[in-house]
PDB file of C-alpha atoms in Angstrom:
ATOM      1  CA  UNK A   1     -11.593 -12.509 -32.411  1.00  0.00           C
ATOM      2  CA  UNK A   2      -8.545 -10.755 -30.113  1.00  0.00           C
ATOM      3  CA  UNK A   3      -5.314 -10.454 -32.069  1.00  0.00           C
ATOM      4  CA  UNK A   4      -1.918  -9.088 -30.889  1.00  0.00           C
ATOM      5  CA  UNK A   5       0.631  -8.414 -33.185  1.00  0.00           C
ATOM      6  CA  UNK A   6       4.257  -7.678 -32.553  1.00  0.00           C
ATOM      7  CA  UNK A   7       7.567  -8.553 -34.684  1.00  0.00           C
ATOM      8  CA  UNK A   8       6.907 -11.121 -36.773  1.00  0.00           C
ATOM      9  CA  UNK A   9       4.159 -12.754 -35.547  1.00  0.00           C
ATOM     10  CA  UNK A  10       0.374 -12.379 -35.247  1.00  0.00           C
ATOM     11  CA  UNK A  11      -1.126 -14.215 -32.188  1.00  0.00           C
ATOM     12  CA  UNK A  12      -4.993 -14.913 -33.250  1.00  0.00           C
ATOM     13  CA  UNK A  13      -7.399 -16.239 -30.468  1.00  0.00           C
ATOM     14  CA  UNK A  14      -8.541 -19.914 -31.036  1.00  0.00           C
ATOM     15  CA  UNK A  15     -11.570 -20.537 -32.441  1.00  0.00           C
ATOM     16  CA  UNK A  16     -13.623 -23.533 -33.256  1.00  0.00           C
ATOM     17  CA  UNK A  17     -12.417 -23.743 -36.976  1.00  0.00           C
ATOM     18  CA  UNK A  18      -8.730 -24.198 -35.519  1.00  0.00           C
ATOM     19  CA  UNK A  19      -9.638 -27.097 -33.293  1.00  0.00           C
ATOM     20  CA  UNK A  20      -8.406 -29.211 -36.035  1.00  0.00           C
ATOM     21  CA  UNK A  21      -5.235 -27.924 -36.294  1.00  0.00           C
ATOM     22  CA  UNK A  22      -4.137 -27.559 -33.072  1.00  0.00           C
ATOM     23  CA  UNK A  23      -5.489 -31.291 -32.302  1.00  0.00           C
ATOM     24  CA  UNK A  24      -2.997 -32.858 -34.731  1.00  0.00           C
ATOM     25  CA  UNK A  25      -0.243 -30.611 -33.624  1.00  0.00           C
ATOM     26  CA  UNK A  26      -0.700 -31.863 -29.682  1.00  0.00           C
ATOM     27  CA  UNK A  27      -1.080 -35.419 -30.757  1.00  0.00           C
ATOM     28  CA  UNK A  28       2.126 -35.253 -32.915  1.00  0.00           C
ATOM     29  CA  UNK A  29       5.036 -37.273 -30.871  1.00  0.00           C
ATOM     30  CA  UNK A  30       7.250 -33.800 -31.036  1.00  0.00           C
ATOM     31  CA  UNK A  31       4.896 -32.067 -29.072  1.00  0.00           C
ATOM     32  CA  UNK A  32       3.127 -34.469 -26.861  1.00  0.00           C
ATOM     33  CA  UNK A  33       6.220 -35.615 -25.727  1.00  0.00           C
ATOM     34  CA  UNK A  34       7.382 -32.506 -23.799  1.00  0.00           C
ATOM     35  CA  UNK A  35       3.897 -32.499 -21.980  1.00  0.00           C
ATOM     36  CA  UNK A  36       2.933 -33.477 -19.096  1.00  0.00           C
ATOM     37  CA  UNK A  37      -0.861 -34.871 -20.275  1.00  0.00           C
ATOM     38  CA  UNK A  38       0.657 -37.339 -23.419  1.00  0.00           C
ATOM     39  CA  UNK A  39      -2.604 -39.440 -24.085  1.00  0.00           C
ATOM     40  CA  UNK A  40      -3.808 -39.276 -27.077  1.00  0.00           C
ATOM     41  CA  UNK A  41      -6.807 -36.314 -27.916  1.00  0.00           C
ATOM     42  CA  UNK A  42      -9.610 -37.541 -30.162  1.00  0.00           C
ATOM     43  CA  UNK A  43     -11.985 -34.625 -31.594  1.00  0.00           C
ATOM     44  CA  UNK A  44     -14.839 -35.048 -29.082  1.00  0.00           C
ATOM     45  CA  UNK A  45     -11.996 -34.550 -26.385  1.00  0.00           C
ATOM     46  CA  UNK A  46     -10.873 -31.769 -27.981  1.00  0.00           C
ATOM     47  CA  UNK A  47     -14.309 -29.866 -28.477  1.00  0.00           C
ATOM     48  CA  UNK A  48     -15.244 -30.159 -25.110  1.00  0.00           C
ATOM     49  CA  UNK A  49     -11.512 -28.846 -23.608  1.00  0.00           C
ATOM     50  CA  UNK A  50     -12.430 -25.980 -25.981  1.00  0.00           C
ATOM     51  CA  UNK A  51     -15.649 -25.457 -24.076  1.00  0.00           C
ATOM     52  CA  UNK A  52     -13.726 -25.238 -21.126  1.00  0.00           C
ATOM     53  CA  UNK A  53     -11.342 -22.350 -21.925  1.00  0.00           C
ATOM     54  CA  UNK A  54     -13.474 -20.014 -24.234  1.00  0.00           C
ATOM     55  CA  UNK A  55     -14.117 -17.123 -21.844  1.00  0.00           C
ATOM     56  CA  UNK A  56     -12.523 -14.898 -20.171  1.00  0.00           C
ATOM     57  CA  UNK A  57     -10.150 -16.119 -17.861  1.00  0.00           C
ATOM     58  CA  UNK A  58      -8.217 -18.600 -20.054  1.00  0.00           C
ATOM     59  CA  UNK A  59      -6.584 -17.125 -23.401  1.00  0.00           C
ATOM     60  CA  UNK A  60      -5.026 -19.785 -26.133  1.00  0.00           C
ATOM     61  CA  UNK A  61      -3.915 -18.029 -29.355  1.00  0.00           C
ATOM     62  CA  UNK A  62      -2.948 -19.335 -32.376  1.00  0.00           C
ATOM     63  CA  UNK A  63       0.680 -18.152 -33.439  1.00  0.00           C
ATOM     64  CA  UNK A  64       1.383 -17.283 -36.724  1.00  0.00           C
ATOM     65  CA  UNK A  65       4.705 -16.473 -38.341  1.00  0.00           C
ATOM     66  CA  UNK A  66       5.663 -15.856 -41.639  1.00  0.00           C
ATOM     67  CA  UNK A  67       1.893 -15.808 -42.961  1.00  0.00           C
ATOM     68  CA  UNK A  68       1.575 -19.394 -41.378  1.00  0.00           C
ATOM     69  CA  UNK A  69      -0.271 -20.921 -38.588  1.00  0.00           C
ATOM     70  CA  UNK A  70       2.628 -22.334 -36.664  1.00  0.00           C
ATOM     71  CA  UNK A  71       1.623 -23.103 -32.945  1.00  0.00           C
ATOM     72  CA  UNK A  72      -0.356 -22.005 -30.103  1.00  0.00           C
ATOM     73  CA  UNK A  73       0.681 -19.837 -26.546  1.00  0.00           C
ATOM     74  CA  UNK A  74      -1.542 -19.684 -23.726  1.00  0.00           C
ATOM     75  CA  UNK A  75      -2.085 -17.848 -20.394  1.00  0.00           C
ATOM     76  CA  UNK A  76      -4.794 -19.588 -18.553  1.00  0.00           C
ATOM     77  CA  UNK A  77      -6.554 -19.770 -15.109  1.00  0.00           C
ATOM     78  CA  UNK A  78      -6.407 -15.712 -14.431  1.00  0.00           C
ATOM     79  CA  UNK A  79      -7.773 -14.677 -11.016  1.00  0.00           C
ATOM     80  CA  UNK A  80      -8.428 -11.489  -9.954  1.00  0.00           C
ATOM     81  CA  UNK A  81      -5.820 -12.068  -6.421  1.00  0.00           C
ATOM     82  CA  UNK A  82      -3.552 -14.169  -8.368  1.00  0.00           C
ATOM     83  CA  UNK A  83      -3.147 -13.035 -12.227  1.00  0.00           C
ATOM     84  CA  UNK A  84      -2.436 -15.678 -14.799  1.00  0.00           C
ATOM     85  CA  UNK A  85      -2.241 -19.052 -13.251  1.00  0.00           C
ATOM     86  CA  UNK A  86      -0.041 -20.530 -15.654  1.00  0.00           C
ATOM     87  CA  UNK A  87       1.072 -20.269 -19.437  1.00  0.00           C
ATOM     88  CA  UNK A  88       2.034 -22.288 -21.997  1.00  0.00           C
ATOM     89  CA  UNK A  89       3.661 -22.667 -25.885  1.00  0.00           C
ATOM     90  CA  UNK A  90       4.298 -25.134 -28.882  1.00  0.00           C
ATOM     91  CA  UNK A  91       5.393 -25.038 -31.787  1.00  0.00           C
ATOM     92  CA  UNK A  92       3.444 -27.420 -33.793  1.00  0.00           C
ATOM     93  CA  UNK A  93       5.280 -27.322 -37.335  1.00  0.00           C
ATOM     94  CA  UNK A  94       8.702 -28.826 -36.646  1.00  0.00           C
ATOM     95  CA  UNK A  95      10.328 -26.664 -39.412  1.00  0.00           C
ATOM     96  CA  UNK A  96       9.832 -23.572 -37.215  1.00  0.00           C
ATOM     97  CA  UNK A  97      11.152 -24.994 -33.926  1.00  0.00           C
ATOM     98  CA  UNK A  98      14.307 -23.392 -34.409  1.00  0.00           C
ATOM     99  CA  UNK A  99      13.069 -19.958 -35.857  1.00  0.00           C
ATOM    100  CA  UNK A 100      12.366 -16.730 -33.799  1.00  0.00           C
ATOM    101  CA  UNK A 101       8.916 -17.437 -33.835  1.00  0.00           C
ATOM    102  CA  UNK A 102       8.603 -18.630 -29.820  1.00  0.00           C
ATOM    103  CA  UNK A 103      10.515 -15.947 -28.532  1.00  0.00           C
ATOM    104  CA  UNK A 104       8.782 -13.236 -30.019  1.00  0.00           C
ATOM    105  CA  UNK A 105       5.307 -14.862 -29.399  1.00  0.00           C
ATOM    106  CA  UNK A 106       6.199 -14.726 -26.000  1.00  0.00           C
ATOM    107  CA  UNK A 107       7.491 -11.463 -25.411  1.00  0.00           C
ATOM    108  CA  UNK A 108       4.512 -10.698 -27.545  1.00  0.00           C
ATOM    109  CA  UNK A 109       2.014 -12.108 -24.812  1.00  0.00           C
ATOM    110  CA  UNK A 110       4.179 -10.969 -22.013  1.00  0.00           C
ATOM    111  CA  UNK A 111       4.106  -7.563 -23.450  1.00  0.00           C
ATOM    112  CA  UNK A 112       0.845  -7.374 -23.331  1.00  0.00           C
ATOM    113  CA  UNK A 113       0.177  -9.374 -20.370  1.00  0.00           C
ATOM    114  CA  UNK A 114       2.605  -7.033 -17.986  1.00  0.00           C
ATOM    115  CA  UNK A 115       2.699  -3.487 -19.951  1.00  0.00           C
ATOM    116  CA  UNK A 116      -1.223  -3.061 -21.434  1.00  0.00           C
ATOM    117  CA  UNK A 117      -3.029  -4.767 -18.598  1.00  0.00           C
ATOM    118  CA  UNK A 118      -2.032  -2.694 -15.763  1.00  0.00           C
ATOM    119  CA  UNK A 119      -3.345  -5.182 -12.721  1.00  0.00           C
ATOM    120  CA  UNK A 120      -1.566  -8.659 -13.500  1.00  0.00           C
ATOM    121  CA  UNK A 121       1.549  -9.166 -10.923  1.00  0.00           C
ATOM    122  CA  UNK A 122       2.999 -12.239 -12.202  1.00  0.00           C
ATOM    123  CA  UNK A 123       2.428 -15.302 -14.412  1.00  0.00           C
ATOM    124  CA  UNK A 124       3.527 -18.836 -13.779  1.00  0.00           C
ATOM    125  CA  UNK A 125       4.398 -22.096 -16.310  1.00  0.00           C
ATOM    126  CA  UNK A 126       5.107 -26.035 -15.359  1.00  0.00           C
ATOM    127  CA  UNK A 127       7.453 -27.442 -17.217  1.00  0.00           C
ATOM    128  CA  UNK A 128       8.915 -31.741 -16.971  1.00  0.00           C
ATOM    129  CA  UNK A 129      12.198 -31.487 -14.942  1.00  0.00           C
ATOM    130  CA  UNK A 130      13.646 -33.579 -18.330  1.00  0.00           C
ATOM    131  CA  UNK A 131      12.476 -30.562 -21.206  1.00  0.00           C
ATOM    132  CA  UNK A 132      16.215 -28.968 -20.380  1.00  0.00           C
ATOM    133  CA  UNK A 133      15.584 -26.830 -23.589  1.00  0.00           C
ATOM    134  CA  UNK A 134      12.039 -24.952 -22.334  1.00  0.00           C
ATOM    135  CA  UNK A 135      13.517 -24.595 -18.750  1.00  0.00           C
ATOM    136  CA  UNK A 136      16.914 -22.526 -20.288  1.00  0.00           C
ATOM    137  CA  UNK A 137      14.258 -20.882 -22.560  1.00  0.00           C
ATOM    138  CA  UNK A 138      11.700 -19.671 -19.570  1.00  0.00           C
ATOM    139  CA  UNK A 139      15.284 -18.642 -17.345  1.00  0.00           C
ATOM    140  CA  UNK A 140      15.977 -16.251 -20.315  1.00  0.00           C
ATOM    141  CA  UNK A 141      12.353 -15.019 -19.740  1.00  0.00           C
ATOM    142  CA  UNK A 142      12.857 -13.812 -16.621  1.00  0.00           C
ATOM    143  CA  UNK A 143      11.227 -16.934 -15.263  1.00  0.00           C
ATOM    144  CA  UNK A 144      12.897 -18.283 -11.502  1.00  0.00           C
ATOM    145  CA  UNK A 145      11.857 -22.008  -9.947  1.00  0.00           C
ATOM    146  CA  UNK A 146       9.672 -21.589  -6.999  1.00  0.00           C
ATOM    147  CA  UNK A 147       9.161 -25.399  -6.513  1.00  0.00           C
ATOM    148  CA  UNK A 148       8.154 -28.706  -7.850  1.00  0.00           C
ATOM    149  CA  UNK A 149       4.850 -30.670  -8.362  1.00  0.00           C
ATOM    150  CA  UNK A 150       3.396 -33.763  -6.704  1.00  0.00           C
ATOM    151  CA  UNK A 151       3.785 -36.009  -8.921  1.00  0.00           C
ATOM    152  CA  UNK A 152       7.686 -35.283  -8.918  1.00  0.00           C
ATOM    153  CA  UNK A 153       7.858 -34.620 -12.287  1.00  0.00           C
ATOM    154  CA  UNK A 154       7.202 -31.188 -13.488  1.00  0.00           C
ATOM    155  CA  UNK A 155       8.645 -28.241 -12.294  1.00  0.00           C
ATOM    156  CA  UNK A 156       6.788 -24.624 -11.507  1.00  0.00           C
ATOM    157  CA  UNK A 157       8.635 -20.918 -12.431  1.00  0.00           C
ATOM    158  CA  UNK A 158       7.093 -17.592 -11.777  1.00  0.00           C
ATOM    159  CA  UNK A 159       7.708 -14.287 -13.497  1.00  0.00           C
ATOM    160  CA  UNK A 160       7.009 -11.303 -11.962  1.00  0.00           C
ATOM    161  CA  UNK A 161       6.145  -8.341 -13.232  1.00  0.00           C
ATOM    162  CA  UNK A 162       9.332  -6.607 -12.222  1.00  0.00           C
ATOM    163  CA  UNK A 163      11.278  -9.149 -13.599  1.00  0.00           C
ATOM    164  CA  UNK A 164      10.206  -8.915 -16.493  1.00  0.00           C
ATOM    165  CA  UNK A 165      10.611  -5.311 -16.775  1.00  0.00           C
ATOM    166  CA  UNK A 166      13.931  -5.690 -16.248  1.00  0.00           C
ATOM    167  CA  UNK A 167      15.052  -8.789 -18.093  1.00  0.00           C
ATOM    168  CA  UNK A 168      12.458  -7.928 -21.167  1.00  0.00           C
ATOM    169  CA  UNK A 169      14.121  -4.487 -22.123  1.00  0.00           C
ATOM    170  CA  UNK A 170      17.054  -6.147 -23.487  1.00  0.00           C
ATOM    171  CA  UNK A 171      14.509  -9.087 -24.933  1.00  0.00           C
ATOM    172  CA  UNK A 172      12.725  -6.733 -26.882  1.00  0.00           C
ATOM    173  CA  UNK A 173      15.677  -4.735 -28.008  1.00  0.00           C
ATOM    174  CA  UNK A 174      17.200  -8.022 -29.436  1.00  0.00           C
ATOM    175  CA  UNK A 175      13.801  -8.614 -30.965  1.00  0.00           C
ATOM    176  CA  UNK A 176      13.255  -5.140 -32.072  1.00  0.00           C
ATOM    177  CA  UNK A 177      16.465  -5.879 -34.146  1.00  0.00           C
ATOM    178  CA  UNK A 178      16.411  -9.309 -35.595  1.00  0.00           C
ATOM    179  CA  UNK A 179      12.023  -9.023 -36.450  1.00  0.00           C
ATOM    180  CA  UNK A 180      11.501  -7.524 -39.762  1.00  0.00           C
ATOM    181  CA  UNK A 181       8.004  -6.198 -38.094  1.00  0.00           C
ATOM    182  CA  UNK A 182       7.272  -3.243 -36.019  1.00  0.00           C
ATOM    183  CA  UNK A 183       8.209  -3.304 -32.545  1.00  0.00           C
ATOM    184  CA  UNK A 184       4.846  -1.724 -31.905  1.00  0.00           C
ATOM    185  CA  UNK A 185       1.936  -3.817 -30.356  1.00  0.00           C
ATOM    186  CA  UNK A 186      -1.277  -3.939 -32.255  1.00  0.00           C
ATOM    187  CA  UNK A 187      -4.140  -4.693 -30.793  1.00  0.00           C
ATOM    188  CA  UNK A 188      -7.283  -5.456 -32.507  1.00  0.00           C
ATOM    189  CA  UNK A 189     -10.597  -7.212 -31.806  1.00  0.00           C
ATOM    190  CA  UNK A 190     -14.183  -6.518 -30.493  1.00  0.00           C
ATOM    191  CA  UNK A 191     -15.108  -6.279 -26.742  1.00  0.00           C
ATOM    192  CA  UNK A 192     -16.993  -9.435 -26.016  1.00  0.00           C
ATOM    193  CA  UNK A 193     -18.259 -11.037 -22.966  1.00  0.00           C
ATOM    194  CA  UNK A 194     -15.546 -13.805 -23.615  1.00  0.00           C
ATOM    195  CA  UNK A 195     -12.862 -11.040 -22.865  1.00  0.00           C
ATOM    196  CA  UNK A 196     -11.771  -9.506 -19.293  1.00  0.00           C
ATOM    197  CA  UNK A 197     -13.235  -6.146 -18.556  1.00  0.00           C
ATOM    198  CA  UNK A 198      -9.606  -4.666 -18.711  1.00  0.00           C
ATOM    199  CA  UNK A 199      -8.939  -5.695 -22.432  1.00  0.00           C
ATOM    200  CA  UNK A 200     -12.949  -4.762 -23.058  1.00  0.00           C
ATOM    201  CA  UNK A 201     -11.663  -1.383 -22.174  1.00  0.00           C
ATOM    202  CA  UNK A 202      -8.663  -1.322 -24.073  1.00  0.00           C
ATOM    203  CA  UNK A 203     -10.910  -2.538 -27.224  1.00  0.00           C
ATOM    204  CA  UNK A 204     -13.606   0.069 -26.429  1.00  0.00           C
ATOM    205  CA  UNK A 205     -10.928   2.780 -26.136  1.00  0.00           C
ATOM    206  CA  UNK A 206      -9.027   2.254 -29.517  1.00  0.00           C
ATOM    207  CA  UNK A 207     -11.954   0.770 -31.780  1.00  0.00           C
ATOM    208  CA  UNK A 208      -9.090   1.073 -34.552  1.00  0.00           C
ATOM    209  CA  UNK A 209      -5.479  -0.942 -34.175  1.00  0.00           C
ATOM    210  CA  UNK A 210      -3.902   0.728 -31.263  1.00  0.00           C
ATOM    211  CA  UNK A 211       0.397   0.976 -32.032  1.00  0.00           C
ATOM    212  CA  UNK A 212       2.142   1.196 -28.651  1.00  0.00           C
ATOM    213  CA  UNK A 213       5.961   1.945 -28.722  1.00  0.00           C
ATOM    214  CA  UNK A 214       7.055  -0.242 -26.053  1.00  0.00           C
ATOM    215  CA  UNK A 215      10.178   0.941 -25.950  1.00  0.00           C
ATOM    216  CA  UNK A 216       8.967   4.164 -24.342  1.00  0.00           C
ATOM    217  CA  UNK A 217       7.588   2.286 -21.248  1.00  0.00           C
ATOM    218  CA  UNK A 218      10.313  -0.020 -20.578  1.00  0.00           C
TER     219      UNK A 218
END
C-alpha cells in the first residue's frame, strides 16, 4: 500500500478490495458521462483493467476526504523519456463534487509527482472538448492545450514542471489556508516491486511517515 497525505485528504493506492467501489462509481451516469470510454464495466472487465495497471508505471489512488472514500486520481503510462503519460480524477460520491476534495487531491499528486520525484518533466490529461468545467479546472492547474485527438472529441493539456512551480505556490497557499490538515506531505508505504525505483528510495529512506514542508521548496 503507497499513501500520500496532504490537506484534507488521504490518497490510498487501489487495491483489489476497492474494485467494487470504484466500478459502481465509473458506471454511475455522473461520472461516465464526462468520459471518453462510457460503456458500461461489468466486474470481470474491471478485474482484468486492474491487472493491467498494478505495477509500476501506472498509479490509481483512491481519494479519501473527510474519513470517506470519495473518488479516485490517477497518473498513468510513466516512461522514463516522457514522465507521466496522462492523469486523471472523479469524484464518485456526488455530494462531494462541489467540496475541496479534487483540488487538494490534485495538488496532492502533483506535489508529489513534480517536488518528491526529482526526474518527471511534465504530465499530461485528455479531457471531451464539451466537460467546460474540468477544462477551467486543469487551466487553474497550470495545465495549457497542446492539441486535440483523432477522434475530434477530446482535447490534450500538458503541465510542465515549471508551470507548475509557478502556478502551484499560490495553489497550495490557498489550500494551506482553507484545509484543516497539515500542509505537509506524508508519505507512507513499503518499497515493492509494484513501485518505481525513485519512490522505492524515498520509502527505503524514511521507513517512518516522512513530513515535507512544501512551502520551503516552492
Amino acid at each position: 500500500m503507497l499513501i500520500l497525505q496532504q490537506f484534507d485528504v488521504r490518497l490510498l493506492r487501489l487495491q483489489k478490495d476497492d474494485l467494487e467501489l470504484v466500478r459502481q462509481w465509473r458506471n454511475a451516469a455522473h461520472v461516465a458521462n464526462s468520459m471518453i470510454y462510457r460503456e458500461y464495466i461489468s466486474s470481470e472487465m474491471q478485474l482484468k483493467w486492474f491487472e493491467t495497471i498494478n505495477n509500476p508505471w501506472n498509479y490509481y489512488f483512491i481519494i479519501e476526504f473527510e474519513g470517506k472514500k470519495i473518488g479516485v486520481i490517477n497518473a498513468k503510462d510513466y516512461s522514463v523519456e516522457k514522465g507521466f503519460g496522462e492523469g486523471g480524477i472523479f469524484i464518485g460520491e456526488q455530494e462531494y463534487e462541489h467540496s475541496f476534495a479534487a483540488a487538494f487531491a490534485s495538488l496532492c499528486l502533483l506535489n508529489f509527482i513534480f517536488h518528491m520525484m526529482g526526474t518527471i518533466a511534465n504530465s499530461r490529461i485528455r479531457i471531451l472538448k464539451d466537460n467546460h468545467r474540468a477544462i477551467q479546472y486543469n487551466k487553474l492547474l497550470g495545465y495549457e492545450l497542446i492539441g486535440e485527438s483523432e477522434n475530434g472529441h477530446d482535447l490534450l493539456f500538458e503541465l510542465t514542471k515549471e508551470r507548475f512551480f509557478e502556478k502551484g505556490r499560490k495553489l497550495n497557499q490557498a489550500a494551506a489556508i482553507f484545509s484543516q490538515g497539515s500542509s505537509d506531505m506524508i508519505l507512507k508505504g513499503s518499497p515493492s516491486e509494484k513501485l518505481l525505483p525513485e519512490i522505492n528510495e524515498l520509502l527505503s529512506d524514511n521507513p517512518s511517515p516522512m513530513a515535507i514542508p512544501y512551502l520551503k521548496t516552492l
